Amino acid sequence: MTPALSLEDITKRFPGVLANDRVNLTVAEGEIHAICGENGAGKSTLMNVLYGMLPADEGRIVVRGDEVHFRSPRDALAAGIGMVHQHFMLADNLTVLENIILGAEPTGRAGRIDFARARRRVAELSDAYGLDVHLDEPVENLGVGERQRVEIIKVLYRGARILILDEPTSVLVPHEVEELFRNMRDMCARGETIVFIDHKLDEVLEIADTITVLRAGRTVATVKPEEVSPRDLAELMVGSELPTPEARTTAAQDAVALEVKDLSVLDDDERAVVKGISLEVRRGEIVGMAGVEGNGQVEFVEALLGIRAPAGGQVLLEGSEINEWTVRQRREAGVGYIPEDRHRRGLLLPAPLWENAMCGHQSKEPYSRHGFWLTPKAARQRTRELIAAFDVRTPGPDVAAHALSGGNQQKLIIGREMVMTPNLLIAAHPTRGIDVGAQAAVWETLHRAREQGLAVLLVSADLDELIGLSDRLLVVFRGRISAALDPATVTPRELGAHMTGAAADVEEPQPA
Amino acid sequence: MTARAAYRLPAHRRLTLALAAPVAALILSLAVASIALVLSGSNPFPAYGRMFSYGFELETLVDMVNRATPLYLSAVAVAIGFRMNLFNIGVEGQYILASIIAAQVAAELSLPAPLHLTVIILVGMATGSMWALIAGVLKVTRGIHEVISTIMLNAISISLVVAMLFRQWDVPDESLNQETAEIPPSGRMPNLNGFVELFTREISKGRVLWGFVIVAIIIGILYWLYVARTRPGYDLRASGINPLAAEASGVSPKRTVIVAMALSGAVGGLVGLPEVLGRDYAYGLQFTQNLGFAGIAVALLGQNHPGGIAIGALVFGFLDSAAPILDVHGDAPQEIVEIMKGIIIFAAVITYVVVQRRRQDEEARAASLAMASSEADPPAEGATDAAAPDSRPAP
C-alpha cells in the first residue's frame, strides 16, 4: 500500500546549523504517527518544511505516491495537508463559525458570505468527527480544549486529509488530553492520517501507532509503541542514559519556612476557590501539592505571593505573618517563584535575557544598587553565569527571550530563582511543556537545592514528578486539602484517583 | 560553551537595523509627496530644492529648534505612558492648563531670576501632573480606561477651566490681543542667541533661539536615565511588556499607573512653557494648540526612545519651519508638508514592524545556532554538574 506521506532525505540548513540532516519519515494511511525528540531536535523545522513554510535544501516529499513541491502552506493545503499550530491562531472577537471559515468563506450572490451553507458544512464536520464546538460562541469565551477543536475543524474544513498537530497536548489539562485522543482516534477511523508532535513519553506511547524519534536533526529510530518502554524512548531522544531518581533520604530540618493557616481565597468572580487550606513546608523539604488544574491552586499560589489578597487565614514566612506584605517585600525576603505558565507570568519575551534574569529580583544586587540604580554590567555578568550554570542554550545574555526554545526559557527561569538563593521556592508545574532532558535537569536542580536546605512547595499535576520529588504529598481537591499521602508508598494510580476525586469521598465527607 | 558565549548580533548590524526604518520612511514620504505634487501640477524638484536651501538658513534652523522643543517635550510625555501601554491622550489638556496657570503665577510673583524661573517650571509640572493624575486615579480606583478619561479631561480643561481662568485673568488693554498679565523679566527664559553666535554669524530677522531647549535636553536625559538605568523605570517597562510577569516580579500595577501618569503629566505641563517664557511672556490667544496630539505622532516616530524622539521632533520642526517658503515662491502649496508628515508616520510604523521581525528572525537563528553548537554535551549532565555551586540556599 502506498504510504500517505513520505519524506525522503530531507535536509535543511540554516547559516551554521544543520537543522535537518537527511531525515526520513514514512507515514502510513490512517495511522497516528508521533514524532518525538528534544527541543531543538529539528521537529519544528521538519514540520515547517512539510507544511510549505520553509523550502527544503535537499530531499523529496511524496504525498500518496506523487512528488510535491510546496512553496507555501496554501500549496500544502491543496495537497490535503493541514497543520494545527501549538499556539492557536484565532481571532478572539469572531465567533467559532466565523473563525473556521475565515479566509475560505463560501460566497453566495454578489460576493456575500453564505453563512447558511458554511454552518451546514461545519456542523457536518463537527458531527462526523465528534468534535464538539458551539458555533456561535465568540472564541474569547472558549477554553483551551475547545479552541483546539476549532483549529482542528478549521483544517478539516479546508479539506485536509493529513493533519499535523504540533505539540497539541502541551496546552491541555489531563481530561482534555483524553478527549483530544478520543477525537484523534475517531478521525483516524474515518480515514484521516495524523502526524503528531510531542515529547511526553506516556502520551506518545498511549496514542501513537508508530513513533519516529529525532535527535540533533537526524532520524534515530522508528519504533512501534508496544516494542519500547518509556525509558527506552527517553534514551533514544536524549541519546544517553538518564539519571535515575535516587532513593530518598530526608533532609527536612525542624525550622518551618512556610506556614499557611486556614487560608481562604476568592477568584475574580468572588467565588471561594480556596477553602481553608493549612500546610507547612520545612527547610530542606519538598512538599508536593497534587491536583488537577482548576482546584484553586492558581489562586492559592497568587495568595502566597501577595498578588491576590486572601479572604481569610494567615500566611507565615519563617514565623512572621506576611499577610499584609507586598509582592516585592515577599520576594525580597527570599520567596522564589516558578510560574505555571512561563509566557504569561514568567518572561518579558521581547526583552533581552539579562533583563529577564533580573525580573523578580530587580531591587536586589547585583541587578541594582540601593534598589534604585540598575547595574546592567553586573546584571549581564550574573546572567552569563547562570546561563553557564543551568545550561541555557543561547548565544548570550543580550538575546531576546522569545528566541529561546521552551526548555531553555524554563531553565533560565529556574536559574534566575536559584542563583538568588531563595528561602522558599514556589514551583508551579516546573517541567510543563519541556523535553525529558530539560525535565531531568530541573528535577536534579530542585533535588540538590532541597538537600542544601531549601523549602520547596511543588504544585503539579504530573504524577511522576510529584511522587519522584516530594517528601510529603498533599492532594488538593475543590479548594481543600483532601488527602495527605506518603510518596514512598503511594502508587501513581492511587494518587491519580485522589486527584480526580475518585477517592475523595472517603477522606472528606462533604465535598462542596 | 565558548561558542555560545561569544555570539551576539554585531554592532554594525544592530545599527543598520535601527536606522533602516526611519530612512525608509523618509524616502517613501518624499516619493508619495512627489506624486501628490505632480498630480496637482507642480514640479517637485524645485520645491524640494527651495525647501532645502531655505530650511538650512540659520534663521530657519532657529525656527526649527523652537518648533521642535515643545514637540519633543510633548512626545516624551506621551512616551512615558506608552512605555507601560498607557495612552495619555491628555497631554493637550495638561499643557494648556499648565501654561495658563504657570503664566499667571509667574506674573504675580516677584522673585530673583533663577528662582522665579524654577518656580514657574515647577508650577507647570505640578499642574500637568495633577491633571493627568485624575485619569490615573480613575483608572486605578474605578477601572476607567485612560483614553476615555483623558479625552474627556481635555475637553474639560480646554473648554471649561482654561476659558474660565482666561476670562478671570485677561488684562484689558488697548490692543485687541487678549492676554494674561505680562511676566516680569526675572521670570523670562533667557534666549540662546549669544551662545549660538559664538560659533556662527549673527542671527537676523529678529529670530530668537528659546532657552527652553536646554530644559528639553535635560528632560530627555532624565527620561533616558529613568527608563534605562533605574529600577522604577525597569518596573515601568516590564509592566508595559508583560503586566502579569511584572506583577509576579513585585511591581504593583496600580502604583505603576499612578507613577506613570504623574510623570507623563509633569513633562506634559512643560510643553507650552517655551512659548510662554521665551516669546509671549504671557498666555494669550496666539498660544499654539494641538502640540499634545502632535506629540503622539512624534513619540510613535521616535519609538519612545529619547534619541529617536529628538530626531522625530527635529524632522517635524524642519518641515514646519521650511514649508512657508513654498507659498512665497508659489512652487507648491505648503500643505504638502502635512502629507509628508502623515506618510512618515504611516511608513515608519510599518517599517518598524518589518525591521522588528527581521531582527527577531536573526536572533532566533543565532539562538538555534547556539543550541546546535552545544548539542554535543548531554543536557541533563551539563545542567546538574554546573548547577551545584549556585543553588545553595542561605543557611
Tab-separated table of N, CA and C in Angstrom, chain A residues 197-325:
chain	number	residue	atom	x	y	z
A	197	ILE	N	3.180	15.721	16.935
A	197	ILE	CA	4.477	16.058	17.527
A	197	ILE	C	4.321	16.160	19.031
A	198	ASP	N	5.178	15.529	19.755
A	198	ASP	CA	5.020	15.548	21.211
A	198	ASP	C	6.349	15.158	21.826
A	199	HIS	N	6.519	15.472	23.106
A	199	HIS	CA	7.681	14.914	23.767
A	199	HIS	C	7.308	14.313	25.111
A	200	LYS	N	5.991	14.150	25.328
A	200	LYS	CA	5.596	13.479	26.567
A	200	LYS	C	5.478	11.999	26.268
A	201	LEU	N	6.355	11.238	26.883
A	201	LEU	CA	6.520	9.843	26.509
A	201	LEU	C	5.253	9.028	26.725
A	202	ASP	N	4.612	9.212	27.881
A	202	ASP	CA	3.437	8.394	28.160
A	202	ASP	C	2.343	8.646	27.131
A	203	GLU	N	2.203	9.903	26.738
A	203	GLU	CA	1.170	10.223	25.750
A	203	GLU	C	1.491	9.600	24.405
A	204	VAL	N	2.736	9.744	24.008
A	204	VAL	CA	3.146	9.181	22.728
A	204	VAL	C	2.890	7.676	22.714
A	205	LEU	N	3.271	7.017	23.800
A	205	LEU	CA	3.102	5.570	23.864
A	205	LEU	C	1.634	5.181	23.875
A	206	GLU	N	0.816	6.053	24.445
A	206	GLU	CA	-0.603	5.722	24.529
A	206	GLU	C	-1.295	5.849	23.173
A	207	ILE	N	-0.990	6.909	22.430
A	207	ILE	CA	-1.825	7.234	21.279
A	207	ILE	C	-1.235	6.787	19.951
A	208	ALA	N	0.091	6.741	19.847
A	208	ALA	CA	0.677	6.583	18.515
A	208	ALA	C	0.615	5.156	18.000
A	209	ASP	N	0.497	5.016	16.678
A	209	ASP	CA	0.633	3.715	16.030
A	209	ASP	C	2.095	3.462	15.690
A	210	THR	N	2.782	4.543	15.347
A	210	THR	CA	4.194	4.441	15.017
A	210	THR	C	4.887	5.672	15.596
A	211	ILE	N	6.131	5.508	16.019
A	211	ILE	CA	6.854	6.629	16.619
A	211	ILE	C	8.178	6.812	15.876
A	212	THR	N	8.433	8.036	15.431
A	212	THR	CA	9.737	8.326	14.859
A	212	THR	C	10.452	9.281	15.808
A	213	VAL	N	11.678	8.951	16.150
A	213	VAL	CA	12.422	9.769	17.100
A	213	VAL	C	13.494	10.559	16.352
A	214	LEU	N	13.522	11.861	16.588
A	214	LEU	CA	14.555	12.707	16.007
A	214	LEU	C	15.525	13.130	17.098
A	215	ARG	N	16.801	13.192	16.727
A	215	ARG	CA	17.773	13.754	17.654
A	215	ARG	C	18.803	14.515	16.857
A	216	ALA	N	19.060	15.743	17.265
A	216	ALA	CA	20.059	16.582	16.613
A	216	ALA	C	19.887	16.583	15.093
A	217	GLY	N	18.632	16.692	14.659
A	217	GLY	CA	18.383	16.834	13.228
A	217	GLY	C	18.359	15.545	12.445
A	218	ARG	N	18.577	14.403	13.096
A	218	ARG	CA	18.576	13.138	12.362
A	218	ARG	C	17.483	12.212	12.865
A	219	THR	N	17.048	11.322	11.993
A	219	THR	CA	16.116	10.285	12.415
A	219	THR	C	16.945	9.236	13.144
A	220	VAL	N	16.648	8.971	14.422
A	220	VAL	CA	17.430	7.954	15.109
A	220	VAL	C	16.723	6.602	15.145
A	221	ALA	N	15.390	6.633	15.089
A	221	ALA	CA	14.688	5.349	15.138
A	221	ALA	C	13.235	5.530	14.745
A	222	THR	N	12.664	4.480	14.197
A	222	THR	CA	11.218	4.426	14.012
A	222	THR	C	10.773	3.143	14.690
A	223	VAL	N	9.894	3.288	15.682
A	223	VAL	CA	9.533	2.133	16.506
A	223	VAL	C	8.021	2.037	16.670
A	224	LYS	N	7.574	0.872	17.094
A	224	LYS	CA	6.166	0.675	17.448
A	224	LYS	C	6.038	0.830	18.965
A	225	PRO	N	4.973	1.428	19.459
A	225	PRO	CA	4.888	1.693	20.898
A	225	PRO	C	4.961	0.417	21.741
A	226	GLU	N	4.440	-0.702	21.201
A	226	GLU	CA	4.445	-1.908	22.020
A	226	GLU	C	5.846	-2.521	22.153
A	227	GLU	N	6.784	-2.022	21.313
A	227	GLU	CA	8.122	-2.600	21.364
A	227	GLU	C	9.047	-1.889	22.350
A	228	VAL	N	8.658	-0.723	22.822
A	228	VAL	CA	9.592	0.051	23.648
A	228	VAL	C	9.000	0.422	24.986
A	229	SER	N	9.873	0.623	25.961
A	229	SER	CA	9.443	1.127	27.262
A	229	SER	C	9.652	2.632	27.248
A	230	PRO	N	8.980	3.340	28.174
A	230	PRO	CA	9.188	4.785	28.238
A	230	PRO	C	10.669	5.134	28.385
A	231	ARG	N	11.363	4.310	29.118
A	231	ARG	CA	12.760	4.598	29.362
A	231	ARG	C	13.600	4.459	28.089
A	232	ASP	N	13.291	3.418	27.296
A	232	ASP	CA	13.986	3.249	26.014
A	232	ASP	C	13.781	4.485	25.155
A	233	LEU	N	12.522	4.918	25.131
A	233	LEU	CA	12.171	6.037	24.267
A	233	LEU	C	12.914	7.297	24.713
A	234	ALA	N	12.923	7.505	26.014
A	234	ALA	CA	13.612	8.695	26.544
A	234	ALA	C	15.084	8.653	26.184
A	235	GLU	N	15.673	7.468	26.270
A	235	GLU	CA	17.097	7.371	25.967
A	235	GLU	C	17.368	7.557	24.486
A	236	LEU	N	16.425	7.123	23.646
A	236	LEU	CA	16.563	7.397	22.218
A	236	LEU	C	16.555	8.910	21.974
A	237	MET	N	15.682	9.615	22.699
A	237	MET	CA	15.536	11.050	22.495
A	237	MET	C	16.770	11.823	22.924
A	238	VAL	N	17.286	11.526	24.104
A	238	VAL	CA	18.414	12.309	24.592
A	238	VAL	C	19.752	11.688	24.203
A	239	GLY	N	19.735	10.432	23.796
A	239	GLY	CA	20.956	9.823	23.311
A	239	GLY	C	21.933	9.478	24.414
A	240	SER	N	21.436	9.347	25.644
A	240	SER	CA	22.336	8.957	26.725
A	240	SER	C	21.508	8.313	27.813
A	241	GLU	N	22.183	7.760	28.764
A	241	GLU	CA	21.467	7.143	29.868
A	241	GLU	C	20.906	8.228	30.781
A	242	LEU	N	19.685	8.036	31.196
A	242	LEU	CA	19.067	9.050	32.049
A	242	LEU	C	19.436	8.824	33.506
A	243	PRO	N	19.512	9.891	34.269
A	243	PRO	CA	19.741	9.705	35.702
A	243	PRO	C	18.500	9.087	36.344
A	244	THR	N	18.702	8.149	37.219
A	244	THR	CA	17.571	7.543	37.909
A	244	THR	C	17.277	8.359	39.157
A	245	PRO	N	16.016	8.626	39.450
A	245	PRO	CA	15.719	9.313	40.712
A	245	PRO	C	16.205	8.445	41.875
A	246	GLU	N	17.071	9.005	42.705
A	246	GLU	CA	17.679	8.186	43.753
A	246	GLU	C	16.703	7.929	44.893
A	247	ALA	N	17.039	6.922	45.657
A	247	ALA	CA	16.220	6.641	46.827
A	247	ALA	C	16.260	7.854	47.739
A	248	ARG	N	15.117	8.174	48.311
A	248	ARG	CA	15.090	9.430	49.066
A	248	ARG	C	15.640	9.243	50.482
A	249	THR	N	16.341	10.261	50.917
A	249	THR	CA	16.747	10.345	52.310
A	249	THR	C	16.301	11.724	52.756
A	250	THR	N	15.631	11.807	53.831
A	250	THR	CA	15.055	13.093	54.187
A	250	THR	C	16.133	14.081	54.607
A	251	ALA	N	15.961	15.312	54.165
A	251	ALA	CA	16.871	16.376	54.549
A	251	ALA	C	16.112	17.427	55.337
A	252	ALA	N	14.858	17.109	55.660
A	252	ALA	CA	13.997	18.106	56.288
A	252	ALA	C	14.542	18.517	57.656
A	253	GLN	N	14.562	19.819	57.879
A	253	GLN	CA	15.002	20.343	59.169
A	253	GLN	C	13.775	20.698	60.006
A	254	ASP	N	14.023	21.159	61.203
A	254	ASP	CA	12.884	21.491	62.073
A	254	ASP	C	12.278	22.842	61.752
A	255	ALA	N	13.133	23.761	61.261
A	255	ALA	CA	12.655	25.130	61.029
A	255	ALA	C	11.602	25.147	59.932
A	256	VAL	N	10.485	25.807	60.208
A	256	VAL	CA	9.397	25.889	59.237
A	256	VAL	C	9.591	27.139	58.384
A	257	ALA	N	9.706	26.972	57.076
A	257	ALA	CA	9.893	28.121	56.197
A	257	ALA	C	8.560	28.781	55.874
A	258	LEU	N	7.586	27.950	55.542
A	258	LEU	CA	6.268	28.486	55.179
A	258	LEU	C	5.206	27.805	56.014
A	259	GLU	N	4.351	28.626	56.594
A	259	GLU	CA	3.208	28.047	57.296
A	259	GLU	C	1.943	28.752	56.816
A	260	VAL	N	0.988	27.964	56.426
A	260	VAL	CA	-0.279	28.516	55.962
A	260	VAL	C	-1.350	28.013	56.915
A	261	LYS	N	-2.137	28.972	57.437
A	261	LYS	CA	-3.168	28.586	58.402
A	261	LYS	C	-4.538	28.949	57.869
A	262	ASP	N	-5.317	27.945	57.555
A	262	ASP	CA	-6.725	28.118	57.246
A	262	ASP	C	-6.965	29.197	56.177
A	263	LEU	N	-6.209	29.133	55.117
A	263	LEU	CA	-6.259	30.190	54.105
A	263	LEU	C	-7.448	30.000	53.163
A	264	SER	N	-8.186	31.092	52.973
A	264	SER	CA	-9.280	31.080	52.000
A	264	SER	C	-9.037	32.185	50.979
A	265	VAL	N	-9.336	31.879	49.741
A	265	VAL	CA	-9.098	32.841	48.670
A	265	VAL	C	-10.281	32.829	47.719
A	266	LEU	N	-10.629	34.019	47.215
A	266	LEU	CA	-11.701	34.123	46.223
A	266	LEU	C	-11.086	34.302	44.842
A	267	ASP	N	-11.795	33.856	43.806
A	267	ASP	CA	-11.307	34.102	42.453
A	267	ASP	C	-11.872	35.438	41.954
A	268	ASP	N	-11.637	35.743	40.675
A	268	ASP	CA	-12.055	37.045	40.144
A	268	ASP	C	-13.566	37.254	40.220
A	269	ASP	N	-14.313	36.167	40.166
A	269	ASP	CA	-15.770	36.280	40.251
A	269	ASP	C	-16.265	36.179	41.688
A	270	GLU	N	-15.326	36.323	42.632
A	270	GLU	CA	-15.658	36.308	44.050
A	270	GLU	C	-16.221	34.979	44.540
A	271	ARG	N	-15.900	33.913	43.834
A	271	ARG	CA	-16.278	32.599	44.340
A	271	ARG	C	-15.137	32.083	45.190
A	272	ALA	N	-15.475	31.370	46.262
A	272	ALA	CA	-14.424	30.809	47.112
A	272	ALA	C	-13.816	29.624	46.387
A	273	VAL	N	-12.546	29.722	46.031
A	273	VAL	CA	-11.905	28.613	45.325
A	273	VAL	C	-10.846	27.941	46.192
A	274	VAL	N	-10.381	28.655	47.223
A	274	VAL	CA	-9.519	28.024	48.221
A	274	VAL	C	-10.284	28.125	49.540
A	275	LYS	N	-10.575	26.955	50.126
A	275	LYS	CA	-11.487	26.947	51.274
A	275	LYS	C	-10.793	26.414	52.510
A	276	GLY	N	-9.969	27.255	53.103
A	276	GLY	CA	-9.363	26.871	54.366
A	276	GLY	C	-8.256	25.844	54.237
A	277	ILE	N	-7.211	26.175	53.489
A	277	ILE	CA	-6.067	25.271	53.375
A	277	ILE	C	-5.038	25.600	54.462
A	278	SER	N	-4.558	24.573	55.133
A	278	SER	CA	-3.463	24.743	56.088
A	278	SER	C	-2.341	23.809	55.685
A	279	LEU	N	-1.126	24.308	55.698
A	279	LEU	CA	0.014	23.421	55.442
A	279	LEU	C	1.295	24.043	55.962
A	280	GLU	N	2.334	23.242	55.989
A	280	GLU	CA	3.646	23.652	56.470
A	280	GLU	C	4.701	23.153	55.513
A	281	VAL	N	5.678	23.979	55.214
A	281	VAL	CA	6.831	23.491	54.458
A	281	VAL	C	8.069	23.813	55.277
A	282	ARG	N	8.808	22.768	55.655
A	282	ARG	CA	10.011	22.993	56.445
A	282	ARG	C	11.214	23.152	55.544
A	283	ARG	N	12.288	23.692	56.095
A	283	ARG	CA	13.520	23.798	55.326
A	283	ARG	C	14.005	22.419	54.926
A	284	GLY	N	14.543	22.307	53.736
A	284	GLY	CA	15.069	21.036	53.265
A	284	GLY	C	13.989	20.035	52.915
A	285	GLU	N	12.816	20.548	52.616
A	285	GLU	CA	11.701	19.644	52.355
A	285	GLU	C	10.978	20.082	51.077
A	286	ILE	N	10.596	19.100	50.268
A	286	ILE	CA	9.746	19.396	49.122
A	286	ILE	C	8.353	18.872	49.428
A	287	VAL	N	7.400	19.781	49.499
A	287	VAL	CA	6.027	19.365	49.729
A	287	VAL	C	5.297	19.442	48.401
A	288	GLY	N	4.788	18.313	47.953
A	288	GLY	CA	4.080	18.265	46.678
A	288	GLY	C	2.610	18.561	46.885
A	289	MET	N	2.107	19.515	46.114
A	289	MET	CA	0.686	19.821	46.176
A	289	MET	C	0.091	19.271	44.882
A	290	ALA	N	-0.546	18.106	45.005
A	290	ALA	CA	-1.024	17.416	43.811
A	290	ALA	C	-2.455	17.808	43.541
A	291	GLY	N	-2.785	18.008	42.288
A	291	GLY	CA	-4.173	18.309	41.984
A	291	GLY	C	-4.360	18.540	40.509
A	292	VAL	N	-5.570	18.189	40.032
A	292	VAL	CA	-5.910	18.527	38.662
A	292	VAL	C	-6.096	20.038	38.621
A	293	GLU	N	-5.709	20.638	37.512
A	293	GLU	CA	-5.821	22.092	37.451
A	293	GLU	C	-7.241	22.573	37.675
A	294	GLY	N	-7.366	23.785	38.219
A	294	GLY	CA	-8.685	24.343	38.430
A	294	GLY	C	-9.267	23.976	39.785
A	295	ASN	N	-8.438	23.468	40.682
A	295	ASN	CA	-8.920	23.170	42.029
A	295	ASN	C	-8.457	24.209	43.039
A	296	GLY	N	-8.134	25.395	42.522
A	296	GLY	CA	-7.769	26.501	43.409
A	296	GLY	C	-6.281	26.725	43.552
A	297	GLN	N	-5.472	25.913	42.842
A	297	GLN	CA	-4.019	26.053	43.006
A	297	GLN	C	-3.515	27.426	42.551
A	298	VAL	N	-4.045	27.901	41.415
A	298	VAL	CA	-3.568	29.182	40.879
A	298	VAL	C	-3.804	30.292	41.893
A	299	GLU	N	-5.001	30.314	42.446
A	299	GLU	CA	-5.346	31.369	43.396
A	299	GLU	C	-4.565	31.208	44.707
A	300	PHE	N	-4.344	29.964	45.087
A	300	PHE	CA	-3.577	29.703	46.307
A	300	PHE	C	-2.158	30.258	46.162
A	301	VAL	N	-1.536	29.952	45.032
A	301	VAL	CA	-0.180	30.434	44.797
A	301	VAL	C	-0.158	31.968	44.727
A	302	GLU	N	-1.157	32.542	44.074
A	302	GLU	CA	-1.214	34.003	43.988
A	302	GLU	C	-1.330	34.632	45.374
A	303	ALA	N	-2.068	33.967	46.246
A	303	ALA	CA	-2.208	34.487	47.605
A	303	ALA	C	-0.876	34.380	48.360
A	304	LEU	N	-0.149	33.283	48.147
A	304	LEU	CA	1.146	33.138	48.819
A	304	LEU	C	2.117	34.217	48.362
A	305	LEU	N	2.026	34.565	47.074
A	305	LEU	CA	2.947	35.558	46.521
A	305	LEU	C	2.547	36.988	46.864
A	306	GLY	N	1.269	37.172	47.242
A	306	GLY	CA	0.811	38.524	47.549
A	306	GLY	C	0.146	39.209	46.378
A	307	ILE	N	-0.082	38.472	45.293
A	307	ILE	CA	-0.760	39.059	44.139
A	307	ILE	C	-2.251	39.171	44.425
A	308	ARG	N	-2.762	38.202	45.179
A	308	ARG	CA	-4.192	38.153	45.470
A	308	ARG	C	-4.375	38.207	46.986
A	309	ALA	N	-5.254	39.075	47.450
A	309	ALA	CA	-5.456	39.197	48.885
A	309	ALA	C	-6.316	38.029	49.370
A	310	PRO	N	-5.909	37.353	50.440
A	310	PRO	CA	-6.724	36.241	50.927
A	310	PRO	C	-8.014	36.747	51.577
A	311	ALA	N	-9.045	35.899	51.542
A	311	ALA	CA	-10.307	36.270	52.177
A	311	ALA	C	-10.273	35.924	53.658
A	312	GLY	N	-9.360	35.036	54.029
A	312	GLY	CA	-9.259	34.668	55.433
A	312	GLY	C	-8.039	33.800	55.648
A	313	GLY	N	-7.605	33.721	56.901
A	313	GLY	CA	-6.459	32.876	57.211
A	313	GLY	C	-5.163	33.658	57.244
A	314	GLN	N	-4.081	32.916	57.418
A	314	GLN	CA	-2.787	33.543	57.644
A	314	GLN	C	-1.708	32.868	56.816
A	315	VAL	N	-0.753	33.674	56.365
A	315	VAL	CA	0.450	33.125	55.741
A	315	VAL	C	1.634	33.568	56.583
A	316	LEU	N	2.463	32.617	56.995
A	316	LEU	CA	3.643	32.959	57.788
A	316	LEU	C	4.905	32.514	57.068
A	317	LEU	N	5.844	33.448	56.973
A	317	LEU	CA	7.130	33.123	56.359
A	317	LEU	C	8.170	33.169	57.455
A	318	GLU	N	8.855	32.050	57.664
A	318	GLU	CA	9.868	31.966	58.720
A	318	GLU	C	9.309	32.472	60.045
A	319	GLY	N	8.064	32.158	60.299
A	319	GLY	CA	7.481	32.500	61.585
A	319	GLY	C	6.791	33.852	61.676
A	320	SER	N	7.021	34.769	60.719
A	320	SER	CA	6.325	36.052	60.843
A	320	SER	C	5.177	36.141	59.845
A	321	GLU	N	4.096	36.738	60.298
A	321	GLU	CA	2.922	36.851	59.442
A	321	GLU	C	3.206	37.816	58.305
A	322	ILE	N	2.871	37.422	57.084
A	322	ILE	CA	3.179	38.276	55.944
A	322	ILE	C	1.932	38.654	55.158
A	323	ASN	N	0.770	38.478	55.761
A	323	ASN	CA	-0.483	38.775	55.038
A	323	ASN	C	-0.493	40.142	54.374
A	324	GLU	N	0.070	41.130	55.073
A	324	GLU	CA	-0.013	42.498	54.564
A	324	GLU	C	1.164	42.863	53.672
A	325	TRP	N	2.107	41.949	53.505
A	325	TRP	CA	3.286	42.290	52.723
A	325	TRP	C	2.958	42.398	51.241
